[in-house]
Amino acid sequence: AQSVTQLGSHVSVSEGALVLLRCNYSSSVPPYLFWYVQYPNQGLQLLLKYTSAATLVKGINGFEAEFKKSETSFHLTKPSAHMSDAAEYFCAVSELGVNQFYFGTGTSLTVIP
Amino acid sequence: DAGVIQSPRHEVTEMGQEVTLRCKPISGHNSLFWYRQTMMRGLELLIYFNNNVPIDDSGMPEDRFSAKMPNASFSTLKIQPSEPRDSAVYFCASSLGAGNQPQHFGDGTRLSIL
């Protein structure tokens, strides 16, 4: 069975500081991993995805994530936080041939001026 | 390109009334998903379709909930009768139907049952 754990339901960083949002997954087969962002009153938007190519994945808005099989992790990072990054972030896992995504419980990012 | 389109964006109705939520997936996508999001329970998958056929409806909370996909470009989620605990944001998403393809979400319908 697949699952995702997002450590830290709330993360606060200062503007300009490093953003690190944690995601650990459980999967019995090679996973596909995704990060989504949700702004208030909007749907989830795809930030980036890992589908077994390069382990370091670059996404939109300066975000990137690294797939680490040995640690079963797919943490999301951004070198310098911007006020506009304040949002809810979701990690999700799936596998080839399975349509269903398993989403984490989300991490709310607050950026302090 | 048009994304996933949901209507209405907001719905306020009284308990006991029938509610119908609508979704138009991205053209060419063959999988469609209905989710519900609440503060207490987070994001829950209610049901998903592949090629217009319901594949997994184990997330549908009760018989009061039903979903249909009569063709590749339209789906409905119906609640009858509605209850206050059904108040939530309901999202529709579509994808190309393989695990390595992302799901694309609509902006949701914010449902309030009084």
PDB file of C-alpha atoms in Angstrom:
ATOM      1  CA  ALA A   1       0.000   0.000   0.000  1.00  0.00           C
ATOM      2  CA  GLN A   2       1.142   3.513  -0.743  1.00  0.00           C
ATOM      3  CA  SER A   3       1.114   6.414   1.657  1.00  0.00           C
ATOM      4  CA  VAL A   4       2.682   9.794   2.214  1.00  0.00           C
ATOM      5  CA  THR A   5       3.699  11.496   5.449  1.00  0.00           C
ATOM      6  CA  GLN A   6       4.292  15.212   5.572  1.00  0.00           C
ATOM      7  CA  LEU A   7       6.162  16.159   8.724  1.00  0.00           C
ATOM      8  CA  GLY A   8       5.038  19.486  10.101  1.00  0.00           C
ATOM      9  CA  SER A   9       1.536  20.694   9.409  1.00  0.00           C
ATOM     10  CA  HIS A  10       2.720  24.287   9.791  1.00  0.00           C
ATOM     11  CA  VAL A  11       6.062  25.772   8.800  1.00  0.00           C
ATOM     12  CA  SER A  12       7.097  29.399   9.229  1.00  0.00           C
ATOM     13  CA  VAL A  13      10.110  30.971   7.590  1.00  0.00           C
ATOM     14  CA  SER A  14      11.389  34.504   7.219  1.00  0.00           C
ATOM     15  CA  GLU A  15      11.324  36.146   3.845  1.00  0.00           C
ATOM     16  CA  GLY A  16      14.569  35.293   2.078  1.00  0.00           C
ATOM     17  CA  ALA A  17      15.230  32.199   4.177  1.00  0.00           C
ATOM     18  CA  LEU A  18      15.439  28.604   2.995  1.00  0.00           C
ATOM     19  CA  VAL A  19      12.170  26.747   2.622  1.00  0.00           C
ATOM     20  CA  LEU A  20      12.219  23.024   3.471  1.00  0.00           C
ATOM     21  CA  LEU A  21       9.001  21.016   3.424  1.00  0.00           C
ATOM     22  CA  ARG A  22       9.334  17.350   4.262  1.00  0.00           C
ATOM     23  CA  CYS A  23       7.676  14.400   2.555  1.00  0.00           C
ATOM     24  CA  ASN A  24       8.280  10.723   3.186  1.00  0.00           C
ATOM     25  CA  TYR A  25       6.559   8.037   1.191  1.00  0.00           C
ATOM     26  CA  SER A  26       5.804   4.366   1.486  1.00  0.00           C
ATOM     27  CA  SER A  27       5.543   2.270  -1.655  1.00  0.00           C
ATOM     28  CA  SER A  28       6.243  -1.349  -2.515  1.00  0.00           C
ATOM     29  CA  VAL A  29       7.115  -0.461  -6.106  1.00  0.00           C
ATOM     30  CA  PRO A  30       9.035   2.422  -7.686  1.00  0.00           C
ATOM     31  CA  PRO A  31       6.910   5.464  -6.968  1.00  0.00           C
ATOM     32  CA  TYR A  32       5.934   8.533  -8.863  1.00  0.00           C
ATOM     33  CA  LEU A  33       5.973  11.597  -6.628  1.00  0.00           C
ATOM     34  CA  PHE A  34       4.367  14.991  -6.942  1.00  0.00           C
ATOM     35  CA  TRP A  35       4.257  18.285  -5.086  1.00  0.00           C
ATOM     36  CA  TYR A  36       1.231  20.533  -5.375  1.00  0.00           C
ATOM     37  CA  VAL A  37       0.567  24.034  -4.054  1.00  0.00           C
ATOM     38  CA  GLN A  38      -2.821  25.385  -3.048  1.00  0.00           C
ATOM     39  CA  TYR A  39      -3.449  29.111  -2.654  1.00  0.00           C
ATOM     40  CA  PRO A  40      -6.527  30.314  -0.773  1.00  0.00           C
ATOM     41  CA  ASN A  41      -9.788  29.667  -2.585  1.00  0.00           C
ATOM     42  CA  GLN A  42      -8.045  27.851  -5.414  1.00  0.00           C
ATOM     43  CA  GLY A  43      -7.480  24.295  -6.522  1.00  0.00           C
ATOM     44  CA  LEU A  44      -4.220  22.383  -6.297  1.00  0.00           C
ATOM     45  CA  GLN A  45      -1.569  23.355  -8.815  1.00  0.00           C
ATOM     46  CA  LEU A  46       1.284  21.097  -9.846  1.00  0.00           C
ATOM     47  CA  LEU A  47       4.673  22.359  -8.660  1.00  0.00           C
ATOM     48  CA  LEU A  48       6.825  19.483  -9.846  1.00  0.00           C
ATOM     49  CA  LYS A  49       6.892  15.736 -10.397  1.00  0.00           C
ATOM     50  CA  TYR A  50       9.349  12.865 -10.163  1.00  0.00           C
ATOM     51  CA  THR A  51       8.770  10.046 -12.634  1.00  0.00           C
ATOM     52  CA  SER A  52      12.009   8.028 -12.451  1.00  0.00           C
ATOM     53  CA  ALA A  53      14.229  10.309 -14.500  1.00  0.00           C
ATOM     54  CA  ALA A  54      16.624  12.699 -12.732  1.00  0.00           C
ATOM     55  CA  THR A  55      16.446  12.477  -8.945  1.00  0.00           C
ATOM     56  CA  LEU A  56      16.682  16.254  -8.566  1.00  0.00           C
ATOM     57  CA  VAL A  57      13.561  17.778 -10.008  1.00  0.00           C
ATOM     58  CA  LYS A  58      13.084  21.457 -10.692  1.00  0.00           C
ATOM     59  CA  GLY A  59       9.638  22.948 -10.658  1.00  0.00           C
ATOM     60  CA  ILE A  60       7.900  26.255 -11.011  1.00  0.00           C
ATOM     61  CA  ASN A  61       8.471  29.340  -8.857  1.00  0.00           C
ATOM     62  CA  GLY A  62      12.028  28.322  -7.963  1.00  0.00           C
ATOM     63  CA  PHE A  63      11.085  25.149  -6.090  1.00  0.00           C
ATOM     64  CA  GLU A  64      12.926  21.876  -6.412  1.00  0.00           C
ATOM     65  CA  ALA A  65      12.773  18.440  -4.804  1.00  0.00           C
ATOM     66  CA  GLU A  66      15.176  15.547  -4.518  1.00  0.00           C
ATOM     67  CA  PHE A  67      14.139  11.907  -4.658  1.00  0.00           C
ATOM     68  CA  LYS A  68      16.137   9.851  -2.151  1.00  0.00           C
ATOM     69  CA  LYS A  69      15.267   6.193  -2.392  1.00  0.00           C
ATOM     70  CA  SER A  70      17.395   5.180   0.588  1.00  0.00           C
ATOM     71  CA  GLU A  71      15.531   7.633   2.788  1.00  0.00           C
ATOM     72  CA  THR A  72      12.139   7.207   1.048  1.00  0.00           C
ATOM     73  CA  SER A  73      11.955  10.973   0.933  1.00  0.00           C
ATOM     74  CA  PHE A  74      11.000  13.671  -1.534  1.00  0.00           C
ATOM     75  CA  HIS A  75      11.542  16.935   0.331  1.00  0.00           C
ATOM     76  CA  LEU A  76      10.641  20.249  -1.281  1.00  0.00           C
ATOM     77  CA  THR A  77      13.069  23.163  -1.069  1.00  0.00           C
ATOM     78  CA  LYS A  78      13.444  26.735  -2.203  1.00  0.00           C
ATOM     79  CA  PRO A  79      16.612  28.733  -1.475  1.00  0.00           C
ATOM     80  CA  SER A  80      14.901  32.013  -0.702  1.00  0.00           C
ATOM     81  CA  ALA A  81      11.309  32.369   0.459  1.00  0.00           C
ATOM     82  CA  HIS A  82       9.073  35.034  -0.998  1.00  0.00           C
ATOM     83  CA  MET A  83       5.896  36.381   0.504  1.00  0.00           C
ATOM     84  CA  SER A  84       3.966  34.945  -2.422  1.00  0.00           C
ATOM     85  CA  ASP A  85       5.057  31.423  -1.412  1.00  0.00           C
ATOM     86  CA  ALA A  86       2.646  31.455   1.532  1.00  0.00           C
ATOM     87  CA  ALA A  87       0.228  28.619   0.752  1.00  0.00           C
ATOM     88  CA  GLU A  88      -0.650  24.999   1.510  1.00  0.00           C
ATOM     89  CA  TYR A  89       1.661  22.371   0.018  1.00  0.00           C
ATOM     90  CA  PHE A  90       0.726  18.766  -0.663  1.00  0.00           C
ATOM     91  CA  CYS A  91       2.926  15.791  -1.481  1.00  0.00           C
ATOM     92  CA  ALA A  92       1.408  12.869  -3.397  1.00  0.00           C
ATOM     93  CA  VAL A  93       2.522   9.387  -4.473  1.00  0.00           C
ATOM     94  CA  SER A  94       1.299   7.042  -7.181  1.00  0.00           C
ATOM     95  CA  GLU A  95       2.633   4.194  -9.291  1.00  0.00           C
ATOM     96  CA  LEU A  96       2.515   3.195 -12.936  1.00  0.00           C
ATOM     97  CA  GLY A  97      -0.795   1.699 -13.918  1.00  0.00           C
ATOM     98  CA  VAL A  98      -2.576   2.994 -10.839  1.00  0.00           C
ATOM     99  CA  ASN A  99      -4.615   6.126 -11.389  1.00  0.00           C
ATOM    100  CA  GLN A 100      -5.145   6.912  -7.751  1.00  0.00           C
ATOM    101  CA  PHE A 101      -2.914   9.424  -5.989  1.00  0.00           C
ATOM    102  CA  TYR A 102      -2.272   9.236  -2.267  1.00  0.00           C
ATOM    103  CA  PHE A 103      -1.979  12.718  -0.841  1.00  0.00           C
ATOM    104  CA  GLY A 104      -0.313  13.824   2.359  1.00  0.00           C
ATOM    105  CA  THR A 105      -2.174  15.918   4.897  1.00  0.00           C
ATOM    106  CA  GLY A 106      -0.520  19.099   3.697  1.00  0.00           C
ATOM    107  CA  THR A 107       1.877  21.666   5.138  1.00  0.00           C
ATOM    108  CA  SER A 108       0.844  25.264   5.574  1.00  0.00           C
ATOM    109  CA  LEU A 109       3.744  27.607   4.815  1.00  0.00           C
ATOM    110  CA  THR A 110       3.812  31.051   6.403  1.00  0.00           C
ATOM    111  CA  VAL A 111       6.380  33.594   5.241  1.00  0.00           C
ATOM    112  CA  ILE A 112       7.253  36.263   7.794  1.00  0.00           C
ATOM    113  CA  PRO A 113       8.272  39.670   6.449  1.00  0.00           C
TER     114      PRO A 113
ATOM    115  CA  ASP B   1      -5.692  25.716 -22.927  1.00  0.00           C
ATOM    116  CA  ALA B   2      -8.754  25.419 -20.756  1.00  0.00           C
ATOM    117  CA  GLY B   3      -8.234  23.695 -17.456  1.00  0.00           C
ATOM    118  CA  VAL B   4     -10.730  21.696 -15.458  1.00  0.00           C
ATOM    119  CA  ILE B   5     -13.932  23.686 -15.146  1.00  0.00           C
ATOM    120  CA  GLN B   6     -16.220  23.315 -12.166  1.00  0.00           C
ATOM    121  CA  SER B   7     -19.600  24.876 -11.528  1.00  0.00           C
ATOM    122  CA  PRO B   8     -20.941  26.434  -9.498  1.00  0.00           C
ATOM    123  CA  ARG B   9     -18.035  28.015  -7.609  1.00  0.00           C
ATOM    124  CA  HIS B  10     -20.187  28.562  -4.563  1.00  0.00           C
ATOM    125  CA  GLU B  11     -23.403  26.913  -3.471  1.00  0.00           C
ATOM    126  CA  VAL B  12     -25.455  27.688  -0.396  1.00  0.00           C
ATOM    127  CA  THR B  13     -28.554  25.660   0.206  1.00  0.00           C
ATOM    128  CA  GLU B  14     -30.736  24.371   2.992  1.00  0.00           C
ATOM    129  CA  MET B  15     -30.545  20.966   4.546  1.00  0.00           C
ATOM    130  CA  GLY B  16     -32.562  18.372   2.690  1.00  0.00           C
ATOM    131  CA  GLN B  17     -32.169  19.971  -0.713  1.00  0.00           C
ATOM    132  CA  GLU B  18     -30.584  18.230  -3.667  1.00  0.00           C
ATOM    133  CA  VAL B  19     -27.180  19.548  -4.707  1.00  0.00           C
ATOM    134  CA  THR B  20     -25.548  18.923  -8.076  1.00  0.00           C
ATOM    135  CA  LEU B  21     -21.931  19.778  -8.728  1.00  0.00           C
ATOM    136  CA  ARG B  22     -20.591  19.798 -12.272  1.00  0.00           C
ATOM    137  CA  CYS B  23     -17.209  19.206 -13.828  1.00  0.00           C
ATOM    138  CA  LYS B  24     -15.749  19.486 -17.304  1.00  0.00           C
ATOM    139  CA  PRO B  25     -12.356  17.742 -17.507  1.00  0.00           C
ATOM    140  CA  ILE B  26      -9.484  18.735 -19.746  1.00  0.00           C
ATOM    141  CA  SER B  27     -10.070  17.567 -23.290  1.00  0.00           C
ATOM    142  CA  GLY B  28      -8.251  14.304 -23.985  1.00  0.00           C
ATOM    143  CA  HIS B  29      -7.961  13.274 -20.356  1.00  0.00           C
ATOM    144  CA  ASN B  30      -9.457   9.862 -19.680  1.00  0.00           C
ATOM    145  CA  SER B  31      -9.482   9.826 -15.886  1.00  0.00           C
ATOM    146  CA  LEU B  32     -11.621  11.985 -13.632  1.00  0.00           C
ATOM    147  CA  PHE B  33     -11.539  12.305  -9.873  1.00  0.00           C
ATOM    148  CA  TRP B  34     -13.859  13.859  -7.284  1.00  0.00           C
ATOM    149  CA  TYR B  35     -12.333  15.002  -3.997  1.00  0.00           C
ATOM    150  CA  ARG B  36     -13.695  16.633  -0.879  1.00  0.00           C
ATOM    151  CA  GLN B  37     -11.608  18.955   1.292  1.00  0.00           C
ATOM    152  CA  THR B  38     -12.395  19.935   4.876  1.00  0.00           C
ATOM    153  CA  MET B  39     -10.326  21.286   7.723  1.00  0.00           C
ATOM    154  CA  MET B  40     -10.980  18.205   9.810  1.00  0.00           C
ATOM    155  CA  ARG B  41     -10.405  15.471   7.249  1.00  0.00           C
ATOM    156  CA  GLY B  42      -8.151  17.138   4.693  1.00  0.00           C
ATOM    157  CA  LEU B  43      -8.342  16.020   1.071  1.00  0.00           C
ATOM    158  CA  GLU B  44     -10.409  12.873   0.522  1.00  0.00           C
ATOM    159  CA  LEU B  45     -10.891  10.971  -2.717  1.00  0.00           C
ATOM    160  CA  LEU B  46     -14.587  10.262  -3.196  1.00  0.00           C
ATOM    161  CA  ILE B  47     -14.674   8.464  -6.540  1.00  0.00           C
ATOM    162  CA  TYR B  48     -12.751   8.195  -9.764  1.00  0.00           C
ATOM    163  CA  PHE B  49     -13.621   7.276 -13.323  1.00  0.00           C
ATOM    164  CA  ASN B  50     -11.509   5.818 -16.087  1.00  0.00           C
ATOM    165  CA  ASN B  51     -12.873   6.129 -19.630  1.00  0.00           C
ATOM    166  CA  ASN B  52     -16.215   7.236 -18.144  1.00  0.00           C
ATOM    167  CA  VAL B  53     -16.524   4.086 -15.998  1.00  0.00           C
ATOM    168  CA  PRO B  54     -16.498   4.360 -12.187  1.00  0.00           C
ATOM    169  CA  ILE B  55     -13.490   2.434 -10.928  1.00  0.00           C
ATOM    170  CA  ASP B  56     -13.411   3.070  -7.207  1.00  0.00           C
ATOM    171  CA  ASP B  57     -16.244   4.655  -5.241  1.00  0.00           C
ATOM    172  CA  SER B  58     -15.126   3.429  -1.835  1.00  0.00           C
ATOM    173  CA  GLY B  59     -14.631   7.013  -0.707  1.00  0.00           C
ATOM    174  CA  MET B  60     -18.243   8.007  -1.245  1.00  0.00           C
ATOM    175  CA  PRO B  61     -19.427   8.609   2.302  1.00  0.00           C
ATOM    176  CA  GLU B  62     -23.041   7.499   2.030  1.00  0.00           C
ATOM    177  CA  ASP B  63     -25.761   6.485  -0.387  1.00  0.00           C
ATOM    178  CA  ARG B  64     -26.808  10.108  -0.409  1.00  0.00           C
ATOM    179  CA  PHE B  65     -23.823  10.732  -2.678  1.00  0.00           C
ATOM    180  CA  SER B  66     -23.805   9.668  -6.308  1.00  0.00           C
ATOM    181  CA  ALA B  67     -21.623  10.477  -9.289  1.00  0.00           C
ATOM    182  CA  LYS B  68     -22.027  10.043 -13.001  1.00  0.00           C
ATOM    183  CA  MET B  69     -19.931  10.539 -16.085  1.00  0.00           C
ATOM    184  CA  PRO B  70     -22.231  10.271 -19.101  1.00  0.00           C
ATOM    185  CA  ASN B  71     -19.487  11.211 -21.542  1.00  0.00           C
ATOM    186  CA  ALA B  72     -15.824  12.116 -21.681  1.00  0.00           C
ATOM    187  CA  SER B  73     -16.432  15.821 -21.211  1.00  0.00           C
ATOM    188  CA  PHE B  74     -18.852  15.975 -18.299  1.00  0.00           C
ATOM    189  CA  SER B  75     -19.351  14.610 -14.819  1.00  0.00           C
ATOM    190  CA  THR B  76     -21.714  15.341 -11.942  1.00  0.00           C
ATOM    191  CA  LEU B  77     -21.599  14.742  -8.221  1.00  0.00           C
ATOM    192  CA  LYS B  78     -24.993  14.746  -6.587  1.00  0.00           C
ATOM    193  CA  ILE B  79     -25.962  14.872  -2.924  1.00  0.00           C
ATOM    194  CA  GLN B  80     -29.556  14.041  -2.070  1.00  0.00           C
ATOM    195  CA  PRO B  81     -30.660  14.877   0.547  1.00  0.00           C
ATOM    196  CA  SER B  82     -27.914  17.262   1.676  1.00  0.00           C
ATOM    197  CA  GLU B  83     -26.891  17.643   5.326  1.00  0.00           C
ATOM    198  CA  PRO B  84     -24.854  20.339   7.128  1.00  0.00           C
ATOM    199  CA  ARG B  85     -21.923  17.913   7.524  1.00  0.00           C
ATOM    200  CA  ASP B  86     -21.608  17.813   3.746  1.00  0.00           C
ATOM    201  CA  SER B  87     -20.345  21.397   3.823  1.00  0.00           C
ATOM    202  CA  ALA B  88     -16.887  21.362   2.248  1.00  0.00           C
ATOM    203  CA  VAL B  89     -14.962  22.307  -0.855  1.00  0.00           C
ATOM    204  CA  TYR B  90     -15.422  19.750  -3.600  1.00  0.00           C
ATOM    205  CA  PHE B  91     -12.729  19.422  -6.250  1.00  0.00           C
ATOM    206  CA  CYS B  92     -12.749  17.727  -9.589  1.00  0.00           C
ATOM    207  CA  ALA B  93      -9.472  16.674 -11.210  1.00  0.00           C
ATOM    208  CA  SER B  94      -8.572  14.991 -14.467  1.00  0.00           C
ATOM    209  CA  SER B  95      -5.507  13.231 -15.834  1.00  0.00           C
ATOM    210  CA  LEU B  96      -4.221  11.156 -18.720  1.00  0.00           C
ATOM    211  CA  GLY B  97      -4.882   8.134 -16.589  1.00  0.00           C
ATOM    212  CA  ALA B  98      -1.474   6.726 -15.827  1.00  0.00           C
ATOM    213  CA  GLY B  99       0.217   6.891 -12.467  1.00  0.00           C
ATOM    214  CA  ASN B 100       3.066   8.974 -13.850  1.00  0.00           C
ATOM    215  CA  GLN B 101       0.768  11.685 -15.169  1.00  0.00           C
ATOM    216  CA  PRO B 102      -0.243  14.545 -12.889  1.00  0.00           C
ATOM    217  CA  GLN B 103      -3.798  15.280 -11.930  1.00  0.00           C
ATOM    218  CA  HIS B 104      -5.074  18.709 -12.898  1.00  0.00           C
ATOM    219  CA  PHE B 105      -7.499  20.293 -10.470  1.00  0.00           C
ATOM    220  CA  GLY B 106     -10.380  22.664 -10.945  1.00  0.00           C
ATOM    221  CA  ASP B 107     -10.916  25.618  -8.629  1.00  0.00           C
ATOM    222  CA  GLY B 108     -13.508  23.743  -6.628  1.00  0.00           C
ATOM    223  CA  THR B 109     -17.070  24.257  -5.482  1.00  0.00           C
ATOM    224  CA  ARG B 110     -17.485  25.677  -1.988  1.00  0.00           C
ATOM    225  CA  LEU B 111     -20.636  24.055  -0.642  1.00  0.00           C
ATOM    226  CA  SER B 112     -22.462  25.308   2.433  1.00  0.00           C
ATOM    227  CA  ILE B 113     -25.465  23.412   3.752  1.00  0.00           C
ATOM    228  CA  LEU B 114     -27.504  25.415   6.250  1.00  0.00           C
TER     229      LEU B 114
END
